[in-house]
GROMACS .gro file of C-alpha atoms in nm:
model
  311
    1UNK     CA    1   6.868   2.453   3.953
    2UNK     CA    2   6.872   2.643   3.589
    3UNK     CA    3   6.723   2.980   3.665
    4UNK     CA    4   6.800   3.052   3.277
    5UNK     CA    5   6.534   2.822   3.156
    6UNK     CA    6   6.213   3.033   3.279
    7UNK     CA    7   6.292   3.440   3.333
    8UNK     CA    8   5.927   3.587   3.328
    9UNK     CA    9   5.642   3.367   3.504
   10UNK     CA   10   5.297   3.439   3.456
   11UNK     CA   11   5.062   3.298   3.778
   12UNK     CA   12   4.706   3.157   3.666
   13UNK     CA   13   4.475   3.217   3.951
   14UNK     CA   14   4.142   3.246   4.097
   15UNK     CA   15   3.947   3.170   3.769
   16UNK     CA   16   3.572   3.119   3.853
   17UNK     CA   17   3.521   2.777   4.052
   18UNK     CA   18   3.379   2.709   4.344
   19UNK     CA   19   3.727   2.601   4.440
   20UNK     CA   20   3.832   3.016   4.361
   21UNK     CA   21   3.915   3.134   4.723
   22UNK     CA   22   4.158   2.825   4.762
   23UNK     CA   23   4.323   2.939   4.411
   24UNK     CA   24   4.367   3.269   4.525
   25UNK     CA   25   4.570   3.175   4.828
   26UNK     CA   26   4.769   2.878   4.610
   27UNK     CA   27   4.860   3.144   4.371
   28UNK     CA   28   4.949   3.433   4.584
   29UNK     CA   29   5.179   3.195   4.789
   30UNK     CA   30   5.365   3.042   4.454
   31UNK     CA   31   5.384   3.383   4.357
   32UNK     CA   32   5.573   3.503   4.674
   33UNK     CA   33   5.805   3.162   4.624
   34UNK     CA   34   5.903   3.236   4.285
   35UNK     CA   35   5.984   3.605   4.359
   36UNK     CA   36   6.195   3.512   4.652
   37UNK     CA   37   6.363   3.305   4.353
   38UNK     CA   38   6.401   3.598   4.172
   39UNK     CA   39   6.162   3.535   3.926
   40UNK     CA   40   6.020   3.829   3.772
   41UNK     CA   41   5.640   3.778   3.822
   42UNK     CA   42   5.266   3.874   3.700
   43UNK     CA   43   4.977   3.719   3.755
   44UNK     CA   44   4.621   3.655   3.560
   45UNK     CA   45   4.342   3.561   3.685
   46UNK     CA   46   4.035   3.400   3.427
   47UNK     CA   47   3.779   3.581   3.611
   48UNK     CA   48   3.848   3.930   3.442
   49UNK     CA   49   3.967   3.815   3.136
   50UNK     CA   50   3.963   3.512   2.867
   51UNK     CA   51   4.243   3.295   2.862
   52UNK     CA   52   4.284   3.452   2.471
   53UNK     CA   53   4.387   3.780   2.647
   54UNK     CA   54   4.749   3.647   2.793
   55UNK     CA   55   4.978   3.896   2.630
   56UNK     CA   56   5.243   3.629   2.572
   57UNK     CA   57   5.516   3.885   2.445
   58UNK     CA   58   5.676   3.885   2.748
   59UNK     CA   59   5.559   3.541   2.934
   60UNK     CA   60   5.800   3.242   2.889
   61UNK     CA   61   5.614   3.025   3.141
   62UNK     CA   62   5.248   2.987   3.263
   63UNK     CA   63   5.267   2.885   3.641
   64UNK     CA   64   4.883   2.712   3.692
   65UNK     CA   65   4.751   2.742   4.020
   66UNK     CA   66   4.391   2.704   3.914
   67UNK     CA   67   4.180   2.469   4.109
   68UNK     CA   68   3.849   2.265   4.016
   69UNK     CA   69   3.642   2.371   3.641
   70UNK     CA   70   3.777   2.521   3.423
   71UNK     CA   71   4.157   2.522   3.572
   72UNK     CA   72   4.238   2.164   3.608
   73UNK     CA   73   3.996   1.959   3.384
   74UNK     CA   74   4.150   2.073   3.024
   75UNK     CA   75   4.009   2.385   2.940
   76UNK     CA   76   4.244   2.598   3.058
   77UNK     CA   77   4.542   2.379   2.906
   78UNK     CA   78   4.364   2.372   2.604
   79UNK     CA   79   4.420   2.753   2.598
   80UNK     CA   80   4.771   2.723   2.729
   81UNK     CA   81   4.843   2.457   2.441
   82UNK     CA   82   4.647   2.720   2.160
   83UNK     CA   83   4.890   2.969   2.282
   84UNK     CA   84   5.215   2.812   2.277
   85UNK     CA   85   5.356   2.894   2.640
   86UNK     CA   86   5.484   2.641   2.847
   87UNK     CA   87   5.284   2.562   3.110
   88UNK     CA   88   5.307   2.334   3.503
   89UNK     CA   89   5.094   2.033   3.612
   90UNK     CA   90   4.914   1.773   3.360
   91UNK     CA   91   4.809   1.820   2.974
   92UNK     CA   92   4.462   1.861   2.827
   93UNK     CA   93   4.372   1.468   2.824
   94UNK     CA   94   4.524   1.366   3.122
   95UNK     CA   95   4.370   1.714   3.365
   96UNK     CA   96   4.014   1.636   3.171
   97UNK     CA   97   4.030   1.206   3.286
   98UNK     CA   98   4.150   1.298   3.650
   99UNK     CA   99   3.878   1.597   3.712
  100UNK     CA  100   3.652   1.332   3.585
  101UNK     CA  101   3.585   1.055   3.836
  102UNK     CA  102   3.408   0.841   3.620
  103UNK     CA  103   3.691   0.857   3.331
  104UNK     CA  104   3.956   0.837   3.600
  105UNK     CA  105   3.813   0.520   3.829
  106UNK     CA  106   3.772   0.350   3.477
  107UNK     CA  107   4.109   0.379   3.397
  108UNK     CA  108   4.207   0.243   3.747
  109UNK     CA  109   3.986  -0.044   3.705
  110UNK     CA  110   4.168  -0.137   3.415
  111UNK     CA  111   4.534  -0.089   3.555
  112UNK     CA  112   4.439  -0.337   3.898
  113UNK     CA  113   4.411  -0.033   4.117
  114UNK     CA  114   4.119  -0.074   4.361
  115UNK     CA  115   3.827   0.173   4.409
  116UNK     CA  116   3.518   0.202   4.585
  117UNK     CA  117   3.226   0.027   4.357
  118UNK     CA  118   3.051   0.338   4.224
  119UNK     CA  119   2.806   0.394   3.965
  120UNK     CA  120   2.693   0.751   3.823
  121UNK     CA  121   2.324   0.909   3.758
  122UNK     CA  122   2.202   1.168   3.556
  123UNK     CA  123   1.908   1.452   3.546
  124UNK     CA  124   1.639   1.199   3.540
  125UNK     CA  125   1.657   0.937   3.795
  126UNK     CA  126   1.386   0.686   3.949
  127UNK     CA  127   1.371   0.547   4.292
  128UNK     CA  128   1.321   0.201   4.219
  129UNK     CA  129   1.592   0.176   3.967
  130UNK     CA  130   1.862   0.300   4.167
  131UNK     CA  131   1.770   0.062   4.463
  132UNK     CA  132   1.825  -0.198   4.166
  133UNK     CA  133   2.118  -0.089   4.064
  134UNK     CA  134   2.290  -0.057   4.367
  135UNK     CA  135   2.219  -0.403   4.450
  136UNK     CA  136   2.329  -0.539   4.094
  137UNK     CA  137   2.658  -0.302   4.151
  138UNK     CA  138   2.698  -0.402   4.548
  139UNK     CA  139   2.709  -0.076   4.624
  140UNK     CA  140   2.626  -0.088   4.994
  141UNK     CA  141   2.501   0.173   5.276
  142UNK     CA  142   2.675   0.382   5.339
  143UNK     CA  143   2.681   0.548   4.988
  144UNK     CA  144   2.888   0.839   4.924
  145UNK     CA  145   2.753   1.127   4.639
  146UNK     CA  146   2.999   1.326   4.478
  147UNK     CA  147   2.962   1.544   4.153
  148UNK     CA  148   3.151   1.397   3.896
  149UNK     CA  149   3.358   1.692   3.803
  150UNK     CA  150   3.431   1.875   4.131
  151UNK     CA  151   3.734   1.920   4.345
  152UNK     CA  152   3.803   1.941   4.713
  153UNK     CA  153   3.508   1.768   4.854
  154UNK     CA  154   3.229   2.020   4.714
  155UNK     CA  155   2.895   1.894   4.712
  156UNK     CA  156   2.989   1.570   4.868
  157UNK     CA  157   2.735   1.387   5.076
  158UNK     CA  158   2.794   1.040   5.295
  159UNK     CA  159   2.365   0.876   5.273
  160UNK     CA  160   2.316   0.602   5.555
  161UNK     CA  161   1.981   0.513   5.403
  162UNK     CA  162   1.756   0.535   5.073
  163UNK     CA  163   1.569   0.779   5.234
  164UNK     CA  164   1.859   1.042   5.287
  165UNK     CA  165   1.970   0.888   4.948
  166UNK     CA  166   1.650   1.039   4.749
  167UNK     CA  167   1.674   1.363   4.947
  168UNK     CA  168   2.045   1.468   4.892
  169UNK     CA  169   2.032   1.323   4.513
  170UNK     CA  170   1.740   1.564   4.453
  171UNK     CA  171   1.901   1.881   4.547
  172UNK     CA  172   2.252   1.761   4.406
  173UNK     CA  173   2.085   1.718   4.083
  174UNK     CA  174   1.978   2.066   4.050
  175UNK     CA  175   2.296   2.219   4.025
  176UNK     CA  176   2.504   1.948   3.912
  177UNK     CA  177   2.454   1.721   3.581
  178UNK     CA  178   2.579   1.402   3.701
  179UNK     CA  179   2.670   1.243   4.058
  180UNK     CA  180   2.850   0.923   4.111
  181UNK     CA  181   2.694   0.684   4.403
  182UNK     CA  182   3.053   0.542   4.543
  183UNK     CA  183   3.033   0.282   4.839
  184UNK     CA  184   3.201   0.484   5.172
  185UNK     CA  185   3.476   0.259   5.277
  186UNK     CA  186   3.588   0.287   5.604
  187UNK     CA  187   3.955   0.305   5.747
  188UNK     CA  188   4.246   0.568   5.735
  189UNK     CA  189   4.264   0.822   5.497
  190UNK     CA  190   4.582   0.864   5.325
  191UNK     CA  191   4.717   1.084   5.048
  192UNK     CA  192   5.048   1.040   4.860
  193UNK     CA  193   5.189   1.304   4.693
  194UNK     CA  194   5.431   1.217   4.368
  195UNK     CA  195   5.612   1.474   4.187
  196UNK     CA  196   5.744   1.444   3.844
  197UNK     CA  197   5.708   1.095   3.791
  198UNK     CA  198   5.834   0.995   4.167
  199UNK     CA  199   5.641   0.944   4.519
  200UNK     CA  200   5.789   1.113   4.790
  201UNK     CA  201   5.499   1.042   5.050
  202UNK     CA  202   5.206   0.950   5.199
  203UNK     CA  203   5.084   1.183   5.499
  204UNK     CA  204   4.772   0.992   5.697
  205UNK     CA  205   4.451   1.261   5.796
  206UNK     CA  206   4.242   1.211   6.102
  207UNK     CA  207   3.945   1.405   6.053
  208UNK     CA  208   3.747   1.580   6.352
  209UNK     CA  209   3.448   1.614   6.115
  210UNK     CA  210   3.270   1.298   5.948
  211UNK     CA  211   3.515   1.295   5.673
  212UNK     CA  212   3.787   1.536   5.495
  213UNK     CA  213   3.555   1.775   5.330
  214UNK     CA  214   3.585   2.140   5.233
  215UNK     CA  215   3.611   2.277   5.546
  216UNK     CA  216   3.840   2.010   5.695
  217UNK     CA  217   4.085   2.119   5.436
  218UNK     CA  218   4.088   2.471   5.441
  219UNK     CA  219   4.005   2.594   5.790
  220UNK     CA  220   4.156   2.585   6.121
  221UNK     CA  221   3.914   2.558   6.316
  222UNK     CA  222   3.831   2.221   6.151
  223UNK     CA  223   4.175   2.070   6.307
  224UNK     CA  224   4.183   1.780   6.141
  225UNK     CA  225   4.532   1.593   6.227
  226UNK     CA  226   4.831   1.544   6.018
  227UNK     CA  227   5.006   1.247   6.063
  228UNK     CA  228   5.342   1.283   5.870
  229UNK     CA  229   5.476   1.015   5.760
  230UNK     CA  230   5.155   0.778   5.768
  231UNK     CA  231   5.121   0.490   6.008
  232UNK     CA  232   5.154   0.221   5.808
  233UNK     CA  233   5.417  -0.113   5.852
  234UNK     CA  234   5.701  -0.021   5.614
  235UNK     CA  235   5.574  -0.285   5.322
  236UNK     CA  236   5.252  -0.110   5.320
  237UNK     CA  237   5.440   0.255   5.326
  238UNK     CA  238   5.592   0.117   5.034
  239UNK     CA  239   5.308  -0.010   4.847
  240UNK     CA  240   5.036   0.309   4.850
  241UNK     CA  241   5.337   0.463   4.706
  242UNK     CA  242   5.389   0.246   4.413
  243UNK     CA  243   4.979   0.284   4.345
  244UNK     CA  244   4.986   0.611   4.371
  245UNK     CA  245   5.302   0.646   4.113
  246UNK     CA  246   5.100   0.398   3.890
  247UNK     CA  247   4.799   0.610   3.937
  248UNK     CA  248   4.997   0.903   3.821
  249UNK     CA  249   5.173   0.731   3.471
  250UNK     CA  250   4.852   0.555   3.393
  251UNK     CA  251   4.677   0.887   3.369
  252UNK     CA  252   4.953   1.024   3.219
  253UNK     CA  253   4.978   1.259   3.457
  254UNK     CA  254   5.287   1.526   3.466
  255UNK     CA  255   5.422   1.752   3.741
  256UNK     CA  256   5.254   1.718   4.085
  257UNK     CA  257   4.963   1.499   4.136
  258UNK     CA  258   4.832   1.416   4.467
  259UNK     CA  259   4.620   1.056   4.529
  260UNK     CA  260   4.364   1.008   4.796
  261UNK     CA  261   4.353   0.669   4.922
  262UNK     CA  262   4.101   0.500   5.215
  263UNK     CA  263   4.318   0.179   5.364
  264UNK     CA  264   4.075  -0.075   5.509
  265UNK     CA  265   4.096  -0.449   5.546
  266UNK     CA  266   4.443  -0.437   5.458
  267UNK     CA  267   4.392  -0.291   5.133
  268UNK     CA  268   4.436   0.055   4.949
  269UNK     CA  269   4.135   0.220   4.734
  270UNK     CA  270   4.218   0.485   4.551
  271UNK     CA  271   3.939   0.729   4.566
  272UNK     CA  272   4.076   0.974   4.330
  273UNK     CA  273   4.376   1.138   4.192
  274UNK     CA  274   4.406   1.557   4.209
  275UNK     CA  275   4.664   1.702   3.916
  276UNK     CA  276   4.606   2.045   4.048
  277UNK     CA  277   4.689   2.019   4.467
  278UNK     CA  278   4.646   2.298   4.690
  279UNK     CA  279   4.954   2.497   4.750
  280UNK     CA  280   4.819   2.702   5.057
  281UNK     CA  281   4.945   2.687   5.405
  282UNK     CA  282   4.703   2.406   5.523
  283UNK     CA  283   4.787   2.187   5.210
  284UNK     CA  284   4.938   1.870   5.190
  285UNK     CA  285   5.225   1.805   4.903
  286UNK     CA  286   5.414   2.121   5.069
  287UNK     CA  287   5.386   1.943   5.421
  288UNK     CA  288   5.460   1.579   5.235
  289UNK     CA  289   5.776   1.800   5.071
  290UNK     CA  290   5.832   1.965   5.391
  291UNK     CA  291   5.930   1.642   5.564
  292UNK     CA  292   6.157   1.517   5.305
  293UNK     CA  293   6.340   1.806   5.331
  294UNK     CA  294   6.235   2.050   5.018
  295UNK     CA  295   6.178   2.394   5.111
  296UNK     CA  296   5.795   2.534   4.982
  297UNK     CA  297   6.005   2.743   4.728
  298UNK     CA  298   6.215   2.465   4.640
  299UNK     CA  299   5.864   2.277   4.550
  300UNK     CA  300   5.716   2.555   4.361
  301UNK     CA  301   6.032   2.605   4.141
  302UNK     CA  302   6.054   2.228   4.062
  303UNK     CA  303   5.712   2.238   3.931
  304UNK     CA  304   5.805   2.523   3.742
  305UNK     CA  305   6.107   2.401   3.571
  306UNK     CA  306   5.895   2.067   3.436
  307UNK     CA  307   5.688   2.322   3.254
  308UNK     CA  308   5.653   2.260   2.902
  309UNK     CA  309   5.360   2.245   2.597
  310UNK     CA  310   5.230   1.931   2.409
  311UNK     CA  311   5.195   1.730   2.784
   0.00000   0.00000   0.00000
């Protein structure tokens, strides 16, 4: 690889998400993989400073390991883009339509790709209404809640009845603006991870907890399973690869994206695709890249060299 393209790297980490702790250990482990590439490093994190503070005198590439608002859903691309630096991972429009899971399951709609039926609710909501809605929608029990704009599972809820319904939408809704209603579906959870354009594959969880939340993906303790590759017959291997490269073009994704996919009845939903994955120990596109042979520095430096502005 052409070390000459990138000398200085400037890490993007932390930031002020709920997701923060998880940045901090994605960026202090890129960090260590780029020095150990002799890359000359620093490191910023949003928290402390505005993104108008980068000194970019002596930056010639932004490495972003931000995760959830504010670091994956545009805003901090924006800045990158206002600042001229090149920069990993997706642009402005295509970060802002995958953080948001309305934007994003509308676009897969469109392309063929199958999702859960969902629909969304705001501030205000009434009882009856919804119980209409989810009928006209066939949205069935069990109904998953998610914010609309978070990442790794926070503040989702799995309701088996309108009573549990009411009760989690009520204290969702007073910290978050809108929440999607998403039928669960049932079956293995897969996740494909494609890099620069390509899938390289599909690893297949098996929670211990209800489902792969928060703490199934960033504690021990949780122990949810890894099953590397996935067991699925070749043909299917082949196909939750090919939606989750179409996923990643139709987004106009760039970089590393990472698609998480239930496979039930024979058939793939795609319940959404993450342009910012988790780069920590516990995380999957290093274990995905692990098994097909690419070092975790090898992975962090081709992410690096696809840097670029206007993506």
């Amino acid at each position: 690889m052409n070390k000459k393209k990138f000398k200085n790297v400037l890490v993007v980490l932390g930031g002020t998400s709920g997701e923060r702790a998880v940045s901090l250990e994605s960026g202090k482990a890129c960090i260590k993989a780029l020095k150990k590439k002799g890359y000359k490093v620093f490191s910023f994190d949003p928290k402390f400073k505005n993104f108008n503070l980068i000194n970019k005198k002596n930056i010639d590439v932004i490495f972003n390991a931000l995760h959830g608002r504010d670091g994956e859903d545009g805003v901090a691309q924006s800045y990158f883009e206002y600042l001229n630096i090149p920069y990993t991972h997706s642009g402005v429009i295509s970060s802002y339509n995958a953080m948001n899971k309305i934007n994003s399951k509308e676009v897969f709609i469109k392309n063929k790709i199958k999702t859960p039926n969902f629909f969304s609710i705001k501030k205000q909501f009434n009882k009856k209404k919804i119980i209409n809605t989810l009928n006209s929608k066939r949205v069935k029990f069990p109904i998953v809640l998610k914010p609309v704009n978070e990442g790794s599972s926070l503040g989702v809820e799995i309701c088996k009845n309108k009573e549990k319904l009411v009760k989690k939408l009520n204290k969702l809704l007073k910290k978050y603006t809108e929440i999607i209603l998403e039928e669960y579906i049932a079956g293995q959870e897969i996740q494909v991870a494609v890099i620069n354009g390509n899938s390289i594959g599909a690893i297949e969880l098996i929670p211990k907890r209800l489902f792969y939340d928060y703490k199934a993906k960033y504690t021990k303790k949780a122990k949810t399973e890894h099953v590397m590759p996935a067991r699925l017959t070749k043909r299917k291997y082949k196909e939750v690869l090919k939606i989750a490269r179409k996923a990643h073009m139709v987004l106009q994704c760039r970089g590393v994206t990472r698609s998480d996919f239930k496979f039930f009845n024979n058939n793939f939903y795609l319940l959404e695709i993450n342009t910012q994955p988790g780069m920590t120990s516990l995380s999957l596109v290093p274990e995905i890249a692990n098994y097909k042979g690419m070092s975790f520095e090898n992975l962090v430096e081709k992410i690096l060299l696809d840097a670029s502005i206007n993506r």
